[in-house]
Coordinates of N, CA and C in Angstrom, one line a residue:
X22 N 100.5 74.8 107.6 CA 100.3 73.8 106.5 C 101.6 73.1 106.3
X23 N 101.5 71.8 105.8 CA 102.7 71.1 105.3 C 103.0 71.6 103.9
X24 N 104.1 71.1 103.4 CA 104.5 71.5 102.0 C 103.4 71.0 101.0
X25 N 102.9 69.8 101.3 CA 101.9 69.3 100.4 C 100.6 70.1 100.4
X26 N 100.3 70.6 101.6 CA 99.1 71.5 101.8 C 99.3 72.8 101.0
X27 N 100.5 73.3 101.1 CA 100.8 74.6 100.4 C 100.7 74.4 98.9
X28 N 101.2 73.2 98.4 CA 101.1 72.9 97.0 C 99.6 72.8 96.5
X29 N 98.8 72.1 97.3 CA 97.4 71.9 97.0 C 96.7 73.3 96.9
X30 N 97.0 74.2 97.9 CA 96.5 75.5 98.0 C 96.9 76.3 96.8
X31 N 98.2 76.2 96.4 CA 98.7 76.9 95.2 C 98.0 76.4 93.9
X32 N 97.7 75.1 93.8 CA 97.0 74.6 92.7 C 95.6 75.1 92.6
X33 N 94.9 75.2 93.7 CA 93.6 75.8 93.7 C 93.6 77.2 93.3
X34 N 94.5 78.0 93.8 CA 94.6 79.4 93.4 C 94.9 79.6 92.0
X35 N 95.8 78.8 91.5 CA 96.2 78.9 90.0 C 95.0 78.5 89.1
X36 N 94.3 77.5 89.6 CA 93.1 77.0 88.8 C 92.1 78.1 88.7
X37 N 91.8 78.8 89.8 CA 90.8 79.9 89.8 C 91.3 81.0 88.9
X38 N 92.6 81.4 89.0 CA 93.2 82.5 88.2 C 93.1 82.1 86.8
X39 N 93.4 80.8 86.4 CA 93.3 80.4 85.0 C 91.9 80.5 84.5
X40 N 90.9 80.1 85.3 CA 89.5 80.2 84.8 C 89.2 81.7 84.6
X41 N 89.6 82.6 85.4 CA 89.3 84.0 85.3 C 89.9 84.5 84.0
X42 N 91.2 84.2 83.8 CA 91.9 84.6 82.5 C 91.2 84.1 81.3
X43 N 90.7 82.8 81.4 CA 90.0 82.2 80.2 C 88.7 82.9 80.0
X44 N 88.0 83.2 81.0 CA 86.7 83.9 80.9 C 87.0 85.3 80.3
X45 N 88.0 86.0 80.8 CA 88.4 87.3 80.2 C 88.8 87.2 78.8
X46 N 89.5 86.1 78.4 CA 89.9 85.9 77.0 C 88.7 85.7 76.1
X47 N 87.7 85.0 76.6 CA 86.5 84.9 75.7 C 85.9 86.3 75.5
X48 N 85.8 87.1 76.5 CA 85.3 88.5 76.3 C 86.2 89.3 75.4
X49 N 87.5 89.0 75.6 CA 88.5 89.7 74.7 C 88.3 89.4 73.3
X50 N 88.0 88.1 73.0 CA 87.8 87.6 71.6 C 86.6 88.3 71.0
X51 N 85.6 88.5 71.8 CA 84.4 89.2 71.3 C 84.6 90.6 71.1
X52 N 85.6 91.2 71.9 CA 85.9 92.6 71.7 C 87.1 92.9 70.7
X53 N 87.5 91.8 70.1 CA 88.7 92.0 69.3 C 88.5 92.9 68.1
X54 N 87.2 92.9 67.6 CA 87.0 93.8 66.4 C 87.2 95.3 66.8
X55 N 86.7 95.7 68.0 CA 86.9 97.0 68.5 C 88.4 97.3 68.7
X56 N 89.1 96.4 69.3 CA 90.6 96.6 69.5 C 91.3 96.7 68.2
X57 N 91.0 95.9 67.2 CA 91.6 96.0 65.9 C 91.3 97.3 65.2
X58 N 90.1 97.8 65.4 CA 89.8 99.1 64.8 C 90.6 100.2 65.4
X59 N 90.8 100.1 66.8 CA 91.6 101.1 67.5 C 93.1 101.0 67.0
X60 N 93.5 99.8 66.8 CA 94.9 99.6 66.3 C 95.2 100.1 64.9
X61 N 94.2 100.0 64.1 CA 94.3 100.4 62.7 C 94.2 101.9 62.5
X62 N 93.5 102.5 63.5 CA 93.3 104.0 63.4 C 94.6 104.8 63.2
X63 N 95.7 104.5 64.0 CA 97.0 105.3 63.8 C 97.5 105.1 62.4
X64 N 97.3 103.9 61.8 CA 97.8 103.6 60.5 C 97.1 104.4 59.5
X65 N 95.8 104.6 59.7 CA 95.0 105.4 58.8 C 95.4 106.9 58.9
X66 N 95.8 107.3 60.1 CA 96.3 108.7 60.2 C 97.6 108.9 59.5
X67 N 98.5 107.8 59.5 CA 99.7 107.9 58.7 C 99.5 108.1 57.2
X68 N 98.5 107.3 56.7 CA 98.2 107.5 55.3 C 97.6 108.8 55.0
X69 N 96.9 109.4 55.9 CA 96.3 110.8 55.6 C 97.3 111.9 55.8
X70 N 98.2 111.8 56.8 CA 99.2 112.9 57.0 C 100.4 112.8 56.1
X71 N 100.8 111.6 55.8 CA 102.1 111.5 55.0 C 101.8 111.3 53.5
X72 N 100.5 111.1 53.1 CA 100.2 111.0 51.7 C 100.8 109.7 51.1
X73 N 100.9 108.7 51.9 CA 101.4 107.4 51.4 C 100.4 106.3 51.7
X74 N 100.5 105.2 51.0 CA 99.7 104.0 51.3 C 100.2 103.3 52.5
X75 N 99.4 103.1 53.5 CA 99.7 102.5 54.7 C 98.6 101.5 55.1
X76 N 99.0 100.3 55.5 CA 98.0 99.3 55.8 C 98.5 98.2 56.7
X77 N 97.6 97.6 57.4 CA 98.0 96.4 58.3 C 97.9 95.2 57.5
X78 N 98.9 94.4 57.4 CA 99.0 93.2 56.6 C 99.1 91.9 57.3
X79 N 98.4 90.9 56.8 CA 98.5 89.5 57.4 C 99.2 88.7 56.4
X80 N 100.4 88.2 56.8 CA 101.3 87.6 55.8 C 101.0 86.1 55.6
X81 N 100.2 85.5 56.4 CA 99.9 84.0 56.1 C 98.4 83.8 56.4
X82 N 98.0 82.5 56.2 CA 96.6 82.2 56.3 C 96.1 82.3 57.8
X83 N 96.9 81.9 58.7 CA 96.4 81.9 60.1 C 96.8 83.1 60.9
X84 N 97.5 84.1 60.3 CA 97.9 85.3 61.1 C 96.8 86.1 61.6
X85 N 95.7 86.2 60.9 CA 94.5 87.0 61.3 C 93.9 86.4 62.6
X86 N 93.8 85.0 62.6 CA 93.3 84.3 63.7 C 94.3 84.4 64.9
X87 N 95.6 84.3 64.6 CA 96.6 84.4 65.7 C 96.6 85.7 66.3
X88 N 96.4 86.8 65.5 CA 96.3 88.1 66.1 C 95.1 88.3 67.0
X89 N 94.0 87.7 66.6 CA 92.8 87.8 67.5 C 93.0 87.0 68.8
X90 N 93.7 85.9 68.7 CA 94.0 85.1 69.9 C 94.9 85.9 70.8
X91 N 95.9 86.6 70.3 CA 96.8 87.4 71.1 C 96.0 88.6 71.7
X92 N 95.2 89.2 71.0 CA 94.4 90.3 71.6 C 93.5 89.8 72.7
X93 N 92.8 88.6 72.4 CA 92.0 88.0 73.4 C 92.7 87.7 74.7
X94 N 93.9 87.1 74.6 CA 94.7 86.8 75.8 C 95.1 88.1 76.6
X95 N 95.5 89.1 75.8 CA 95.9 90.3 76.4 C 94.8 91.0 77.2
X96 N 93.6 91.1 76.5 CA 92.5 91.7 77.1 C 92.0 90.8 78.3
X97 N 92.1 89.5 78.1 CA 91.7 88.6 79.2 C 92.5 88.8 80.5
X98 N 93.8 88.9 80.3 CA 94.7 89.2 81.4 C 94.4 90.5 82.1
X99 N 94.1 91.5 81.3 CA 93.8 92.8 81.9 C 92.4 92.8 82.6
X100 N 91.4 92.2 82.0 CA 90.1 92.2 82.6 C 90.1 91.4 83.9
X101 N 90.8 90.2 83.9 CA 90.8 89.3 85.0 C 91.8 89.7 86.1
X102 N 92.5 90.8 85.9 CA 93.6 91.2 86.8 C 93.1 91.3 88.3
X103 N 91.9 91.8 88.6 CA 91.5 91.8 90.0 C 91.4 90.4 90.6
X104 N 91.0 89.4 89.8 CA 90.8 88.1 90.3 C 92.2 87.4 90.6
X105 N 93.1 87.4 89.5 CA 94.4 86.7 89.8 C 95.3 87.5 90.7
X106 N 95.2 88.8 90.8 CA 95.9 89.5 91.8 C 95.4 89.1 93.2
X107 N 94.1 89.0 93.4 CA 93.6 88.6 94.7 C 94.0 87.2 95.0
X108 N 94.1 86.3 94.0 CA 94.5 84.9 94.3 C 95.9 84.8 94.7
X109 N 96.8 85.6 94.1 CA 98.2 85.7 94.5 C 98.3 86.3 95.9
X110 N 97.5 87.3 96.2 CA 97.5 88.0 97.5 C 97.0 87.0 98.6
X111 N 95.9 86.3 98.3 CA 95.3 85.3 99.2 C 96.3 84.2 99.5
X112 N 97.1 83.8 98.6 CA 98.1 82.7 98.8 C 99.2 83.2 99.7
X113 N 99.7 84.4 99.4 CA 100.8 84.9 100.2 C 100.5 85.5 101.5
X114 N 99.2 86.0 101.7 CA 98.8 86.7 102.9 C 99.0 85.9 104.2
X115 N 98.7 84.6 104.3 CA 98.9 83.9 105.6 C 100.4 83.9 106.1
X116 N 101.3 84.0 105.1 CA 102.7 84.0 105.5 C 103.3 85.4 105.9
X117 N 102.5 86.4 105.8 CA 103.0 87.8 106.1 C 102.7 88.2 107.5
X118 N 103.5 89.1 108.0 CA 103.3 89.7 109.3 C 102.3 90.8 109.2
X119 N 101.8 91.3 110.3 CA 100.8 92.4 110.2 C 101.2 93.6 109.5
X120 N 102.5 94.1 109.8 CA 103.0 95.3 109.2 C 103.3 95.0 107.7
X121 N 103.7 93.8 107.4 CA 104.0 93.5 106.0 C 102.8 93.4 105.2
X122 N 101.7 93.0 105.8 CA 100.4 92.9 105.0 C 100.0 94.4 104.7
X123 N 100.2 95.3 105.7 CA 99.8 96.7 105.4 C 100.6 97.3 104.3
X124 N 101.9 97.0 104.3 CA 102.7 97.5 103.2 C 102.3 96.9 101.8
X125 N 102.0 95.6 101.8 CA 101.7 95.0 100.6 C 100.4 95.5 100.0
X126 N 99.4 95.7 100.9 CA 98.1 96.2 100.5 C 98.3 97.6 99.9
X127 N 99.1 98.5 100.6 CA 99.4 99.8 100.1 C 100.1 99.8 98.7
X128 N 101.0 98.8 98.6 CA 101.8 98.7 97.3 C 100.8 98.4 96.2
X129 N 100.0 97.4 96.4 CA 99.0 96.9 95.3 C 98.0 98.1 95.0
X130 N 97.5 98.7 96.1 CA 96.5 99.8 95.9 C 97.1 100.9 95.1
X131 N 98.4 101.2 95.2 CA 99.0 102.3 94.5 C 99.5 101.8 93.1
X132 N 100.1 100.6 93.0 CA 100.7 100.1 91.8 C 99.7 99.9 90.7
X133 N 98.6 99.2 91.0 CA 97.6 98.8 90.0 C 97.0 100.1 89.3
X134 N 96.5 101.1 90.0 CA 96.0 102.2 89.3 C 97.0 103.0 88.5
X135 N 98.3 103.1 89.1 CA 99.3 103.8 88.3 C 99.7 103.0 87.1
X136 N 99.7 101.7 87.2 CA 100.1 100.9 86.0 C 99.0 101.1 84.9
X137 N 97.7 101.1 85.3 CA 96.7 101.3 84.3 C 96.7 102.7 83.7
X138 N 97.0 103.7 84.6 CA 97.2 105.1 84.1 C 98.3 105.2 83.1
X139 N 99.4 104.5 83.4 CA 100.6 104.5 82.5 C 100.2 103.8 81.1
X140 N 99.5 102.7 81.2 CA 99.1 102.1 80.0 C 98.2 103.0 79.1
X141 N 97.3 103.7 79.8 CA 96.4 104.7 79.1 C 97.2 105.8 78.5
X142 N 98.3 106.2 79.2 CA 99.2 107.3 78.6 C 99.9 106.7 77.4
X143 N 100.3 105.4 77.5 CA 101.0 104.8 76.3 C 100.1 104.7 75.1
X144 N 98.8 104.4 75.4 CA 97.8 104.4 74.3 C 97.6 105.7 73.6
X145 N 97.7 106.8 74.5 CA 97.6 108.2 73.9 C 98.7 108.5 73.0
X146 N 100.0 108.2 73.4 CA 101.1 108.5 72.6 C 101.4 107.6 71.4
X147 N 100.6 106.5 71.4 CA 100.8 105.5 70.3 C 100.7 106.1 68.9
X148 N 99.7 106.8 68.6 CA 99.6 107.4 67.2 C 100.8 108.3 66.9
X149 N 101.3 109.0 67.9 CA 102.5 109.9 67.6 C 103.7 109.0 67.3
X150 N 103.9 107.9 68.0 CA 105.0 107.0 67.7 C 104.9 106.4 66.4
X151 N 103.7 105.9 66.0 CA 103.5 105.3 64.6 C 103.8 106.3 63.6
X152 N 103.3 107.6 63.7 CA 103.6 108.6 62.8 C 105.1 109.0 62.6
X153 N 105.7 109.0 63.8 CA 107.2 109.4 63.8 C 108.0 108.3 63.1
X154 N 107.8 107.0 63.5 CA 108.7 106.0 63.0 C 108.4 105.7 61.5
X155 N 107.2 105.7 61.1 CA 106.9 105.5 59.7 C 107.3 106.7 58.8
X156 N 107.5 107.8 59.5 CA 107.9 109.0 58.7 C 109.4 109.0 58.2
X157 N 110.2 108.0 58.8 CA 111.5 107.9 58.3 C 111.6 107.2 56.9
X158 N 110.5 106.6 56.5 CA 110.5 105.9 55.2 C 110.6 107.0 54.1
X159 N 111.3 106.7 53.0 CA 111.4 107.7 51.9 C 110.1 108.0 51.3
X160 N 110.0 109.1 50.6 CA 108.8 109.5 49.9 C 108.5 108.6 48.8
X161 N 107.3 108.3 48.5 CA 106.9 107.4 47.4 C 106.8 106.0 47.8
X162 N 107.2 105.6 49.0 CA 107.2 104.2 49.5 C 105.9 103.9 50.2
X163 N 105.6 102.7 50.4 CA 104.4 102.2 51.0 C 104.7 101.6 52.4
X164 N 103.9 101.9 53.4 CA 104.1 101.4 54.8 C 103.2 100.2 54.9
X165 N 103.8 99.0 54.7 CA 103.1 97.7 54.9 C 103.5 97.2 56.3
X166 N 102.6 97.3 57.2 CA 103.0 96.9 58.6 C 102.4 95.4 58.9
X167 N 103.3 94.5 59.3 CA 102.9 93.2 59.6 C 102.1 93.2 60.9
X168 N 101.0 92.5 60.9 CA 100.1 92.5 62.0 C 100.7 92.1 63.3
X169 N 101.4 90.9 63.2 CA 102.0 90.4 64.5 C 103.1 91.4 65.0
X170 N 104.0 91.9 64.2 CA 105.0 92.8 64.7 C 104.4 94.1 65.2
X171 N 103.4 94.6 64.5 CA 102.8 95.8 64.9 C 102.1 95.6 66.3
X172 N 101.4 94.5 66.5 CA 100.8 94.3 67.8 C 101.8 94.2 68.9
X173 N 102.9 93.5 68.6 CA 104.0 93.4 69.6 C 104.6 94.7 70.0
X174 N 104.7 95.6 68.9 CA 105.2 97.0 69.2 C 104.3 97.7 70.1
X175 N 103.0 97.7 69.8 CA 102.0 98.4 70.6 C 102.0 97.8 72.0
X176 N 102.0 96.5 72.2 CA 102.0 95.9 73.5 C 103.2 96.3 74.3
X177 N 104.4 96.3 73.7 CA 105.6 96.7 74.4 C 105.6 98.2 74.8
X178 N 105.2 99.0 73.9 CA 105.1 100.4 74.2 C 104.2 100.7 75.4
X179 N 103.0 100.2 75.3 CA 102.0 100.4 76.4 C 102.5 99.9 77.7
X180 N 103.1 98.7 77.7 CA 103.6 98.1 78.9 C 104.8 98.9 79.5
X181 N 105.7 99.3 78.6 CA 106.9 100.1 79.0 C 106.5 101.4 79.8
X182 N 105.5 102.1 79.2 CA 105.0 103.3 79.9 C 104.3 103.0 81.2
X183 N 103.5 101.9 81.1 CA 102.8 101.5 82.4 C 103.8 101.2 83.5
X184 N 104.9 100.4 83.2 CA 105.9 100.1 84.2 C 106.6 101.4 84.6
X185 N 106.8 102.3 83.7 CA 107.5 103.6 84.1 C 106.7 104.3 85.1
X186 N 105.4 104.3 85.1 CA 104.5 104.9 86.0 C 104.6 104.2 87.4
X187 N 104.9 103.0 87.4 CA 105.0 102.2 88.7 C 106.3 102.3 89.4
X188 N 107.4 102.8 88.7 CA 108.7 102.8 89.3 C 108.8 103.7 90.6
X189 N 108.0 104.8 90.7 CA 108.1 105.6 91.9 C 107.6 104.7 93.1
X190 N 106.6 103.8 92.9 CA 106.2 103.0 94.0 C 107.3 102.1 94.5
X191 N 108.1 101.6 93.5 CA 109.2 100.8 93.9 C 110.2 101.6 94.8
X192 N 110.4 102.9 94.5 CA 111.3 103.7 95.3 C 110.8 103.8 96.7
X193 N 109.4 104.0 96.9 CA 108.9 104.0 98.2 C 109.1 102.6 98.9
X194 N 108.9 101.6 98.1 CA 109.1 100.2 98.7 C 110.5 100.0 99.2
X195 N 111.5 100.5 98.4 CA 112.9 100.4 98.8 C 113.2 101.2 100.0
X196 N 112.5 102.4 100.2 CA 112.6 103.2 101.4 C 112.0 102.5 102.6
X197 N 110.9 101.9 102.4 CA 110.3 101.1 103.5 C 111.2 100.0 104.0
X198 N 111.8 99.4 103.0 CA 112.8 98.3 103.3 C 114.1 98.8 103.9
X199 N 114.3 100.1 103.9 CA 115.5 100.6 104.5 C 116.7 100.6 103.5
X200 N 116.5 100.4 102.2 CA 117.5 100.4 101.3 C 118.0 101.8 100.9
X201 N 117.1 102.7 100.7 CA 117.4 104.1 100.3 C 116.6 105.0 101.1
X202 N 117.1 106.2 101.4 CA 116.5 107.2 102.2 C 115.7 108.2 101.3
X203 N 114.8 109.0 101.9 CA 114.1 110.0 101.2 C 115.1 111.1 100.7
X204 N 116.1 111.5 101.5 CA 117.0 112.5 101.0 C 117.8 112.0 99.8
X205 N 118.2 110.7 99.8 CA 118.9 110.2 98.7 C 118.1 110.2 97.4
X206 N 116.8 109.9 97.5 CA 115.9 110.0 96.4 C 115.8 111.4 95.9
X207 N 115.6 112.4 96.8 CA 115.5 113.8 96.5 C 116.8 114.4 95.9
X208 N 117.9 113.9 96.3 CA 119.2 114.4 95.8 C 119.4 114.0 94.3
X209 N 118.8 113.0 93.9 CA 118.9 112.5 92.6 C 117.9 113.1 91.6
X210 N 117.2 114.2 92.0 CA 116.1 114.7 91.2 C 116.6 115.2 89.8
X211 N 117.9 115.7 89.7 CA 118.3 116.1 88.4 C 118.5 114.9 87.4
X212 N 119.0 113.8 88.0 CA 119.2 112.6 87.1 C 117.8 112.1 86.8
X213 N 116.9 112.1 87.7 CA 115.6 111.6 87.5 C 114.8 112.4 86.4
X214 N 114.9 113.7 86.4 CA 114.3 114.6 85.4 C 114.9 114.3 84.1
X215 N 116.3 114.2 84.1 CA 117.0 113.9 82.8 C 116.5 112.6 82.2
X216 N 116.4 111.5 83.1 CA 116.0 110.2 82.6 C 114.5 110.3 82.1
X217 N 113.7 111.0 82.8 CA 112.3 111.1 82.4 C 112.2 111.9 81.0
X218 N 113.0 112.9 80.9 CA 113.0 113.7 79.6 C 113.4 112.9 78.5
X219 N 114.5 112.1 78.7 CA 115.0 111.2 77.6 C 113.9 110.2 77.2
X220 N 113.3 109.6 78.3 CA 112.3 108.6 78.0 C 111.1 109.1 77.3
X221 N 110.6 110.3 77.7 CA 109.5 110.9 77.0 C 109.9 111.4 75.6
X222 N 111.1 111.8 75.4 CA 111.6 112.2 74.1 C 111.6 111.0 73.1
X223 N 112.0 109.8 73.6 CA 112.0 108.6 72.8 C 110.5 108.2 72.6
X224 N 109.7 108.3 73.6 CA 108.3 107.8 73.4 C 107.4 108.7 72.6
X225 N 107.8 109.9 72.4 CA 107.0 110.9 71.6 C 107.9 111.5 70.5
X226 N 107.3 112.0 69.5 CA 108.1 112.7 68.4 C 108.7 114.0 68.9
X227 N 109.9 114.2 68.5 CA 110.6 115.4 68.9 C 109.8 116.7 68.6
X228 N 109.1 116.7 67.5 CA 108.3 117.9 67.1 C 107.0 118.1 67.9
X229 N 106.6 117.0 68.5 CA 105.3 117.1 69.3 C 105.7 117.4 70.8
X230 N 105.9 118.7 71.1 CA 106.4 119.0 72.4 C 105.2 118.9 73.4
X231 N 104.0 119.1 73.0 CA 102.9 119.0 73.9 C 102.7 117.6 74.4
X232 N 102.8 116.6 73.5 CA 102.7 115.2 73.9 C 103.8 114.8 74.9
X233 N 105.0 115.3 74.6 CA 106.1 115.0 75.5 C 105.9 115.7 76.9
X234 N 105.4 116.9 76.9 CA 105.1 117.6 78.1 C 104.0 116.9 78.9
X235 N 103.0 116.5 78.3 CA 101.9 115.8 79.0 C 102.3 114.4 79.6
X236 N 103.2 113.8 78.9 CA 103.7 112.5 79.4 C 104.8 112.7 80.6
X237 N 105.6 113.8 80.5 CA 106.7 114.0 81.4 C 106.1 114.5 82.7
X238 N 105.1 115.4 82.7 CA 104.7 116.1 83.9 C 104.2 115.1 85.0
X239 N 103.3 114.1 84.6 CA 102.9 113.2 85.7 C 104.0 112.3 86.2
X240 N 105.0 112.0 85.4 CA 106.1 111.1 85.8 C 107.0 111.9 86.8
X241 N 107.2 113.2 86.5 CA 108.0 114.0 87.4 C 107.2 114.2 88.8
X242 N 105.9 114.5 88.7 CA 105.1 114.6 89.9 C 105.1 113.3 90.7
X243 N 105.1 112.2 90.1 CA 105.1 110.9 90.8 C 106.5 110.7 91.4
X244 N 107.5 111.1 90.8 CA 108.9 111.0 91.4 C 109.0 111.8 92.7
X245 N 108.6 113.1 92.6 CA 108.6 113.9 93.8 C 107.7 113.5 94.9
X246 N 106.5 112.9 94.5 CA 105.6 112.4 95.4 C 106.2 111.2 96.2
X247 N 107.0 110.3 95.4 CA 107.7 109.2 96.1 C 108.7 109.7 97.0
X248 N 109.5 110.8 96.6 CA 110.5 111.3 97.5 C 109.9 111.9 98.8
X249 N 108.7 112.6 98.6 CA 108.0 113.1 99.8 C 107.5 112.1 100.7
X250 N 106.9 111.0 100.2 CA 106.5 109.9 101.0 C 107.6 109.2 101.7
X251 N 108.7 109.0 101.0 CA 109.9 108.4 101.6 C 110.5 109.3 102.8
X252 N 110.5 110.6 102.6 CA 111.0 111.5 103.6 C 110.1 111.5 104.8
X253 N 108.8 111.4 104.6 CA 107.8 111.3 105.8 C 108.0 110.0 106.5
X254 N 108.3 108.9 105.7 CA 108.5 107.6 106.4 C 109.9 107.6 107.2
X255 N 110.9 108.4 106.7 CA 112.1 108.5 107.4 C 111.9 109.2 108.7
X256 N 111.1 110.3 108.7 CA 110.8 111.0 110.0 C 110.1 110.1 110.9
X257 N 109.1 109.3 110.4 CA 108.4 108.4 111.3 C 109.3 107.4 111.9
X258 N 110.2 106.9 111.1 CA 111.1 105.8 111.6 C 112.1 106.4 112.6
X259 N 112.5 107.7 112.4 CA 113.4 108.4 113.4 C 112.6 108.6 114.7
X260 N 111.4 109.0 114.7 CA 110.6 109.2 115.9 C 110.4 107.9 116.7
X261 N 110.2 106.8 115.9 CA 110.1 105.5 116.6 C 111.4 105.1 117.3
X262 N 112.5 105.3 116.6 CA 113.8 105.0 117.2 C 114.1 105.8 118.4
X263 N 113.7 107.1 118.4 CA 113.9 108.0 119.6 C 113.0 107.5 120.7
X264 N 111.8 107.1 120.4 CA 110.9 106.5 121.5 C 111.5 105.3 122.1
X265 N 112.1 104.4 121.3 CA 112.7 103.2 121.8 C 113.9 103.5 122.7
X266 N 114.7 104.5 122.2 CA 115.9 104.9 123.0 C 115.4 105.5 124.4
X267 N 114.4 106.3 124.4 CA 113.9 106.9 125.6 C 113.3 105.8 126.5
X268 N 112.7 104.8 125.9 CA 112.1 103.8 126.8 C 113.2 102.9 127.4
X269 N 114.3 102.7 126.6 CA 115.4 101.9 127.2 C 116.1 102.7 128.3
X270 N 116.3 104.0 128.1 CA 116.9 104.8 129.1 C 116.1 104.9 130.4
X271 N 114.8 105.0 130.3 CA 113.9 105.0 131.4 C 114.0 103.6 132.2
X272 N 114.1 102.5 131.4 CA 114.2 101.2 132.1 C 115.5 101.1 132.8
X273 N 116.6 101.6 132.2 CA 117.9 101.6 132.9 C 117.9 102.4 134.2
X274 N 117.3 103.6 134.1 CA 117.2 104.4 135.3 C 116.4 103.7 136.4
X275 N 115.2 103.2 136.0 CA 114.4 102.5 137.0 C 115.1 101.3 137.6
X276 N 115.8 100.5 136.8 CA 116.5 99.4 137.3 C 117.6 99.8 138.3
X277 N 118.2 101.0 138.0 CA 119.3 101.4 138.9 C 118.8 101.9 140.2

């Protein structure tokens, strides 16, 4: 294709992706009541456990509508992710080599479920985070949470844990690209466990050891799984190099 042809193709792909996000946003707006109820539930637990008044507050006339629009867009992006991920893939696929396509498909097949699993784990630890952070307020005070700021906090927490679950896939991708070896990944296991422990300690209350354990175990397993896959890839790469060297030696002997 010419440059103009690529731009036309990109416009078509973006248009289809935008329609999918818009359709998902409509569904998200219809589901916004359920999402709001789920968001308010941790606040109700704060009121019950801490014996203080806690509520979600809308500070201006349009904030309730703005929050529903934010929820609708977020849900729409998640619901339509298979469509816009496919459109991105379909646009990039003609420019990839055969082995690059295989790696890209494997990356997407692993990254998307892990990201969704991380988001689900973030949603599980959300009530603990709300209880912990609001617990620093003095006794006798009221927890008045602004709707927009609260939703931003929830979104960032869920996305952060979702991205943390995808990081081992990036380690494998770096190994495939030849940037880091499997042994180098495995040698850093102490630092990795320390980083995971600190991350889970921040993401969960210090007193809730079980929640921290449930969040840390899959992350540690994912790290060692990435190290194992990288080590297997290193062995495969070494075998290929040995075969190439043997082939070259045979060709030299035959020519002599």
